[in-house]
Amino acid sequence: MATIDGLPPLREVLRTHDLVAKKSLGQNFLLDLNLTAKIARSAGDLTGADVLEIGPGPGGLTRGLLAEGARKVLAIEKDTRCLPALAEIAAAYPGRLEVINGDALEIDPLSHLTPPIKIAANLPYNVGTELLVRWLTPKNWPPFWESLTLMFQREVAERIVAKPGSNHYGRLAILAQWRAEAKIVMSLPPEAFTPAPKVHSAVVHLRALPEPRYPANAATLSRVVAAGFNQRRKMLRASLKGVAPDIEAKLEKAGIAPTERAEKVTLEQFCRLARIVDGQE
Ligand code: SAM
């Protein structure tokens, strides 16, 4: 059966290259090219942009990104078994796909990319969360990327977009929403993947804001939020006790009741508290 890019269907690619999914690498492949094209489209207009893809596997999403017009895709894949399949895609899109074999947690991709840069990935969930936190906490803002389009298990996606008062609200929501606009753009059932994982998944799109929604020092905000949510059932006057002297007065100045719990505090209030802790207000 022909595909839009003239390359073989992904099931055939898996057979030809004997790519049996490995649990240890969190491999759950997307084999429907219509679906991968749809995920690529949810990353926005790709023409004129370099796309960093982490964990291309047999290349379903990679093909979607290239077919949707990415100027270049830089794909970092740990599993050497996937390289021959990726080389076939590179040959079909001359000069537009560069593959690096290695661990995305250890490779700095910046020297291989030219702005504007977008990031797209369907990654094992643990690696995905770690990379997301790194991408959200660079030293300087705006970051090197314009947007992130990432597959997560549904529960993690809910934590990224959560609002105050929700059970999912925590450090990840604050980190994501302080300097980016985050939304869930697609939901996928387990059967969308081969093999099917146990849980539902969702694609989250994050667009970097030119500057933070509210001023605050990143390290202080991070410290306040981590302390608040580490003991999320405790009142803030107790959970934030070690963060700064006179924390009750500081909470009150920020408009937060000292008996409140972290999950009720808005992003704006957390930022104000961080400024007060730093003596800026
Ligand atoms: N993107 C492909 C797709 O959608 O069908 C594969 C998705 S699969 C969930 C995750 C991929 O990430 C696998 O190909 C796996 O080998 C790769 N991977 C896992 N850990 C990695 C790491 N630390 N660095 C780079 N790639 C990794």
Tab-separated table of C-alpha atoms and ligand atoms in Angstrom:
chain	number	residue	atom	x	y	z
A	1	MET	CA	0.000	0.000	0.000
A	2	ALA	CA	1.406	3.422	-0.972
A	3	THR	CA	1.772	6.195	1.593
A	4	ILE	CA	1.829	9.946	0.979
A	5	ASP	CA	5.599	10.154	1.265
A	6	GLY	CA	6.274	7.093	-0.900
A	7	LEU	CA	7.899	5.281	2.038
A	8	PRO	CA	6.552	1.919	3.229
A	9	PRO	CA	3.733	1.774	5.814
A	10	LEU	CA	5.051	1.689	9.383
A	11	ARG	CA	3.974	-1.912	10.081
A	12	GLU	CA	6.098	-2.958	7.136
A	13	VAL	CA	9.006	-0.827	8.448
A	14	LEU	CA	8.795	-2.640	11.803
A	15	ARG	CA	8.809	-6.031	10.019
A	16	THR	CA	11.646	-5.179	7.622
A	17	HIS	CA	13.906	-3.928	10.397
A	18	ASP	CA	12.746	-6.444	12.972
A	19	LEU	CA	11.738	-3.664	15.361
A	20	VAL	CA	10.033	-5.388	18.262
A	21	ALA	CA	9.114	-2.767	20.880
A	22	LYS	CA	11.333	-2.811	23.965
A	23	LYS	CA	9.694	-2.098	27.288
A	24	SER	CA	12.981	-0.912	28.822
A	25	LEU	CA	13.060	1.987	26.324
A	26	GLY	CA	9.384	2.837	26.851
A	27	GLN	CA	8.586	1.959	23.252
A	28	ASN	CA	4.930	2.372	22.312
A	29	PHE	CA	4.891	3.235	18.627
A	30	LEU	CA	2.415	5.297	16.636
A	31	LEU	CA	1.872	3.485	13.354
A	32	ASP	CA	-0.971	5.514	11.828
A	33	LEU	CA	0.523	8.183	9.559
A	34	ASN	CA	-2.754	10.145	9.524
A	35	LEU	CA	-2.506	10.393	13.287
A	36	THR	CA	1.170	11.397	13.288
A	37	ALA	CA	0.432	14.063	10.646
A	38	LYS	CA	-2.349	15.362	12.892
A	39	ILE	CA	0.055	15.562	15.862
A	40	ALA	CA	2.584	17.355	13.646
A	41	ARG	CA	-0.124	19.867	12.630
A	42	SER	CA	-0.909	20.509	16.299
A	43	ALA	CA	2.648	21.886	16.578
A	44	GLY	CA	1.504	24.822	14.410
A	45	ASP	CA	3.016	26.032	11.167
A	46	LEU	CA	6.296	24.164	10.718
A	47	THR	CA	7.429	25.726	7.476
A	48	GLY	CA	10.593	27.705	8.035
A	49	ALA	CA	11.200	26.084	11.449
A	50	ASP	CA	13.704	23.535	12.683
A	51	VAL	CA	12.068	20.797	14.741
A	52	LEU	CA	13.853	18.923	17.497
A	53	GLU	CA	12.286	15.483	17.838
A	54	ILE	CA	13.257	13.283	20.763
A	55	GLY	CA	12.771	9.520	20.426
A	56	PRO	CA	11.728	9.139	16.764
A	57	GLY	CA	11.659	5.310	16.960
A	58	PRO	CA	10.620	3.921	13.564
A	59	GLY	CA	9.816	7.473	12.450
A	60	GLY	CA	6.032	7.849	12.362
A	61	LEU	CA	6.013	11.325	13.887
A	62	THR	CA	9.224	12.223	12.030
A	63	ARG	CA	7.456	11.540	8.729
A	64	GLY	CA	4.504	13.629	9.884
A	65	LEU	CA	6.778	16.562	10.768
A	66	LEU	CA	8.601	16.403	7.430
A	67	ALA	CA	5.410	15.999	5.402
A	68	GLU	CA	3.937	19.011	7.222
A	69	GLY	CA	6.839	21.130	5.960
A	70	ALA	CA	9.462	21.323	8.731
A	71	ARG	CA	12.594	22.981	7.302
A	72	LYS	CA	14.718	20.450	9.162
A	73	VAL	CA	14.118	17.736	11.756
A	74	LEU	CA	16.870	16.883	14.223
A	75	ALA	CA	15.953	13.523	15.738
A	76	ILE	CA	17.703	12.101	18.813
A	77	GLU	CA	17.169	8.361	19.287
A	78	LYS	CA	18.766	6.068	21.844
A	79	ASP	CA	17.937	2.741	20.172
A	80	THR	CA	20.460	1.879	17.427
A	81	ARG	CA	17.969	-0.647	15.988
A	82	CYS	CA	15.876	2.302	14.707
A	83	LEU	CA	18.705	3.922	12.721
A	84	PRO	CA	18.255	2.018	9.402
A	85	ALA	CA	14.545	2.925	9.281
A	86	LEU	CA	15.410	6.562	10.009
A	87	ALA	CA	18.099	6.517	7.296
A	88	GLU	CA	15.393	5.585	4.754
A	89	ILE	CA	13.383	8.634	5.785
A	90	ALA	CA	16.480	10.839	5.524
A	91	ALA	CA	17.005	9.574	1.971
A	92	ALA	CA	13.394	10.400	1.039
A	93	TYR	CA	13.784	13.976	2.384
A	94	PRO	CA	17.307	14.948	1.281
A	95	GLY	CA	19.062	17.367	3.623
A	96	ARG	CA	16.059	17.713	5.937
A	97	LEU	CA	16.545	14.963	8.526
A	98	GLU	CA	19.561	14.661	10.813
A	99	VAL	CA	19.625	11.764	13.254
A	100	ILE	CA	21.777	11.650	16.378
A	101	ASN	CA	22.130	8.296	18.097
A	102	GLY	CA	22.264	8.860	21.838
A	103	ASP	CA	20.496	9.717	25.067
A	104	ALA	CA	18.472	12.932	24.833
A	105	LEU	CA	19.184	13.606	28.502
A	106	GLU	CA	22.891	13.862	27.731
A	107	ILE	CA	23.000	15.542	24.322
A	108	ASP	CA	22.990	19.296	23.789
A	109	PRO	CA	21.244	19.742	20.435
A	110	LEU	CA	21.656	23.502	20.100
A	111	SER	CA	24.651	23.558	17.761
A	112	HIS	CA	22.630	21.461	15.276
A	113	LEU	CA	19.650	23.814	15.152
A	114	THR	CA	18.819	27.213	13.679
A	115	PRO	CA	15.969	29.341	15.092
A	116	PRO	CA	13.036	29.362	14.975
A	117	ILE	CA	13.011	26.024	16.794
A	118	LYS	CA	10.040	23.883	17.805
A	119	ILE	CA	10.178	20.694	19.827
A	120	ALA	CA	7.969	17.664	19.244
A	121	ALA	CA	8.104	14.243	20.853
A	122	ASN	CA	6.359	11.063	21.796
A	123	LEU	CA	8.670	9.967	24.575
A	124	PRO	CA	8.716	7.530	27.464
A	125	TYR	CA	6.873	9.378	30.192
A	126	ASN	CA	9.699	9.577	32.728
A	127	VAL	CA	12.154	11.012	30.179
A	128	GLY	CA	9.441	13.358	28.876
A	129	THR	CA	8.756	14.880	32.296
A	130	GLU	CA	12.456	15.341	33.027
A	131	LEU	CA	13.069	17.039	29.677
A	132	LEU	CA	9.954	19.193	30.071
A	133	VAL	CA	11.203	20.500	33.427
A	134	ARG	CA	14.622	21.259	31.888
A	135	TRP	CA	13.054	23.060	28.912
A	136	LEU	CA	10.874	25.106	31.279
A	137	THR	CA	13.697	26.143	33.614
A	138	PRO	CA	16.523	27.594	31.534
A	139	LYS	CA	18.658	30.379	32.952
A	140	ASN	CA	17.346	32.948	30.503
A	141	TRP	CA	13.888	33.548	29.093
A	142	PRO	CA	12.678	33.359	26.303
A	143	PRO	CA	14.127	29.860	25.843
A	144	PHE	CA	15.686	28.445	22.649
A	145	TRP	CA	12.352	26.893	21.652
A	146	GLU	CA	9.139	28.556	20.466
A	147	SER	CA	6.820	25.696	21.276
A	148	LEU	CA	6.727	22.189	22.718
A	149	THR	CA	4.308	19.580	21.387
A	150	LEU	CA	4.618	16.567	23.652
A	151	MET	CA	2.814	13.301	24.258
A	152	PHE	CA	2.245	12.439	27.912
A	153	GLN	CA	0.164	10.013	29.825
A	154	ARG	CA	-3.156	11.753	30.372
A	155	GLU	CA	-2.567	12.209	34.102
A	156	VAL	CA	0.717	14.085	33.519
A	157	ALA	CA	-0.938	16.238	30.843
A	158	GLU	CA	-3.623	17.155	33.416
A	159	ARG	CA	-0.881	18.176	35.864
A	160	ILE	CA	0.662	20.523	33.290
A	161	VAL	CA	-2.564	22.421	32.540
A	162	ALA	CA	-4.133	22.194	36.053
A	163	LYS	CA	-5.695	25.227	37.713
A	164	PRO	CA	-5.760	26.069	41.455
A	165	GLY	CA	-8.155	23.929	43.466
A	166	SER	CA	-7.655	20.856	41.307
A	167	ASN	CA	-6.006	17.686	42.628
A	168	HIS	CA	-3.561	17.828	39.724
A	169	TYR	CA	-2.383	21.367	40.549
A	170	GLY	CA	1.254	21.515	41.643
A	171	ARG	CA	4.817	22.371	40.704
A	172	LEU	CA	4.461	21.239	37.092
A	173	ALA	CA	1.419	23.505	36.515
A	174	ILE	CA	3.227	26.497	37.993
A	175	LEU	CA	6.418	25.868	36.009
A	176	ALA	CA	4.488	25.416	32.774
A	177	GLN	CA	2.008	28.245	33.145
A	178	TRP	CA	4.324	30.918	34.541
A	179	ARG	CA	6.228	31.392	31.286
A	180	ALA	CA	4.219	29.438	28.718
A	181	GLU	CA	0.693	28.951	27.503
A	182	ALA	CA	-0.164	25.281	27.995
A	183	LYS	CA	-3.104	23.357	26.604
A	184	ILE	CA	-4.153	19.795	25.873
A	185	VAL	CA	-4.718	19.582	22.125
A	186	MET	CA	-5.430	15.860	21.600
A	187	SER	CA	-6.466	12.813	23.595
A	188	LEU	CA	-5.432	9.325	22.519
A	189	PRO	CA	-6.734	5.949	23.685
A	190	PRO	CA	-4.256	3.139	24.483
A	191	GLU	CA	-5.096	1.412	21.170
A	192	ALA	CA	-3.530	4.278	19.210
A	193	PHE	CA	-0.140	2.761	20.147
A	194	THR	CA	1.638	-0.502	19.369
A	195	PRO	CA	1.916	-2.131	21.834
A	196	ALA	CA	-0.980	-0.456	23.697
A	197	PRO	CA	0.076	1.066	27.052
A	198	LYS	CA	-2.147	0.645	30.116
A	199	VAL	CA	-3.160	4.304	30.287
A	200	HIS	CA	-4.695	7.002	28.084
A	201	SER	CA	-2.394	9.624	26.577
A	202	ALA	CA	-2.681	13.269	25.578
A	203	VAL	CA	-0.713	15.737	23.493
A	204	VAL	CA	0.150	18.966	25.291
A	205	HIS	CA	1.093	22.101	23.373
A	206	LEU	CA	3.147	24.738	25.185
A	207	ARG	CA	3.942	28.087	23.613
A	208	ALA	CA	6.752	30.093	25.205
A	209	LEU	CA	5.582	33.537	26.293
A	210	PRO	CA	7.969	36.392	25.460
A	211	GLU	CA	8.206	37.102	29.184
A	212	PRO	CA	6.850	35.590	32.395
A	213	ARG	CA	3.195	36.262	33.206
A	214	TYR	CA	4.235	37.864	36.536
A	215	PRO	CA	7.689	39.021	37.617
A	216	ALA	CA	9.561	36.768	40.067
A	217	ASN	CA	13.005	35.291	40.519
A	218	ALA	CA	12.890	31.782	39.031
A	219	ALA	CA	14.939	30.156	41.804
A	220	THR	CA	12.888	31.761	44.595
A	221	LEU	CA	9.573	30.892	42.951
A	222	SER	CA	10.782	27.336	42.488
A	223	ARG	CA	11.813	27.087	46.155
A	224	VAL	CA	8.501	28.482	47.429
A	225	VAL	CA	6.423	26.238	45.174
A	226	ALA	CA	8.470	23.100	45.927
A	227	ALA	CA	8.136	23.682	49.698
A	228	GLY	CA	4.421	24.435	49.420
A	229	PHE	CA	3.580	21.343	47.402
A	230	ASN	CA	5.984	18.937	49.117
A	231	GLN	CA	3.586	18.954	52.014
A	232	ARG	CA	0.464	19.848	50.087
A	233	ARG	CA	-1.956	18.870	52.876
A	234	LYS	CA	-0.287	21.201	55.371
A	235	MET	CA	-1.144	24.839	55.935
A	236	LEU	CA	1.300	27.153	54.190
A	237	ARG	CA	2.517	28.746	57.411
A	238	ALA	CA	3.857	25.272	58.316
A	239	SER	CA	5.040	24.035	54.905
A	240	LEU	CA	6.843	27.313	54.106
A	241	LYS	CA	8.346	27.779	57.558
A	242	GLY	CA	11.886	27.049	56.378
A	243	VAL	CA	11.649	29.228	53.262
A	244	ALA	CA	11.954	32.650	54.901
A	245	PRO	CA	11.708	34.253	58.362
A	246	ASP	CA	8.345	35.703	59.350
A	247	ILE	CA	6.548	33.687	56.725
A	248	GLU	CA	3.056	34.391	58.189
A	249	ALA	CA	3.459	38.125	57.647
A	250	LYS	CA	4.839	37.553	54.167
A	251	LEU	CA	1.930	35.317	53.251
A	252	GLU	CA	-0.525	37.913	54.469
A	253	LYS	CA	1.248	40.646	52.518
A	254	ALA	CA	0.898	38.485	49.399
A	255	GLY	CA	-2.843	38.191	50.058
A	256	ILE	CA	-2.646	34.523	51.077
A	257	ALA	CA	-4.186	33.269	54.334
A	258	PRO	CA	-1.407	31.534	56.339
A	259	THR	CA	-3.866	28.684	57.010
A	260	GLU	CA	-4.373	28.124	53.262
A	261	ARG	CA	-3.001	25.077	51.411
A	262	ALA	CA	-0.737	25.352	48.374
A	263	GLU	CA	-3.301	23.874	46.018
A	264	LYS	CA	-5.556	26.925	46.483
A	265	VAL	CA	-2.867	29.532	45.760
A	266	THR	CA	-2.861	31.142	42.306
A	267	LEU	CA	0.200	31.580	40.134
A	268	GLU	CA	-0.050	35.351	40.600
A	269	GLN	CA	-0.048	34.947	44.407
A	270	PHE	CA	2.952	32.570	44.310
A	271	CYS	CA	4.880	35.095	42.197
A	272	ARG	CA	3.993	37.930	44.576
A	273	LEU	CA	5.103	35.833	47.552
A	274	ALA	CA	8.411	35.103	45.795
A	275	ARG	CA	8.961	38.843	45.284
A	276	ILE	CA	8.161	39.539	48.947
A	277	VAL	CA	10.555	36.772	50.084
A	278	ASP	CA	13.232	38.458	47.942
A	279	GLY	CA	12.493	41.828	49.544
A	280	GLN	CA	11.285	43.302	46.235
A	281	GLU	CA	7.902	44.365	47.654
B	1	SAM	N1	8.237	8.661	18.231
B	1	SAM	C1	7.992	7.242	17.990
B	1	SAM	C2	6.529	7.032	17.742
B	1	SAM	O1	5.760	7.948	18.056
B	1	SAM	O2	6.147	5.965	17.249
B	1	SAM	C3	8.471	6.383	19.148
B	1	SAM	C4	7.810	6.649	20.467
B	1	SAM	S1	8.318	5.613	21.790
B	1	SAM	C5	7.051	6.042	22.987
B	1	SAM	C6	9.694	6.431	22.557
B	1	SAM	C7	10.991	6.461	21.759
B	1	SAM	O3	11.981	7.153	22.529
B	1	SAM	C8	11.583	5.102	21.474
B	1	SAM	O4	11.976	5.028	20.128
B	1	SAM	C9	12.792	4.996	22.416
B	1	SAM	O5	13.818	4.168	21.907
B	1	SAM	C10	13.212	6.445	22.500
B	1	SAM	N2	13.937	6.797	23.732
B	1	SAM	C11	13.735	6.332	24.986
B	1	SAM	N3	14.547	6.939	25.875
B	1	SAM	C12	15.276	7.826	25.157
B	1	SAM	C13	16.293	8.758	25.489
B	1	SAM	N4	16.711	8.904	26.767
B	1	SAM	N5	16.832	9.503	24.521
B	1	SAM	C14	16.417	9.373	23.226
B	1	SAM	N6	15.466	8.505	22.847
B	1	SAM	C15	14.902	7.748	23.792
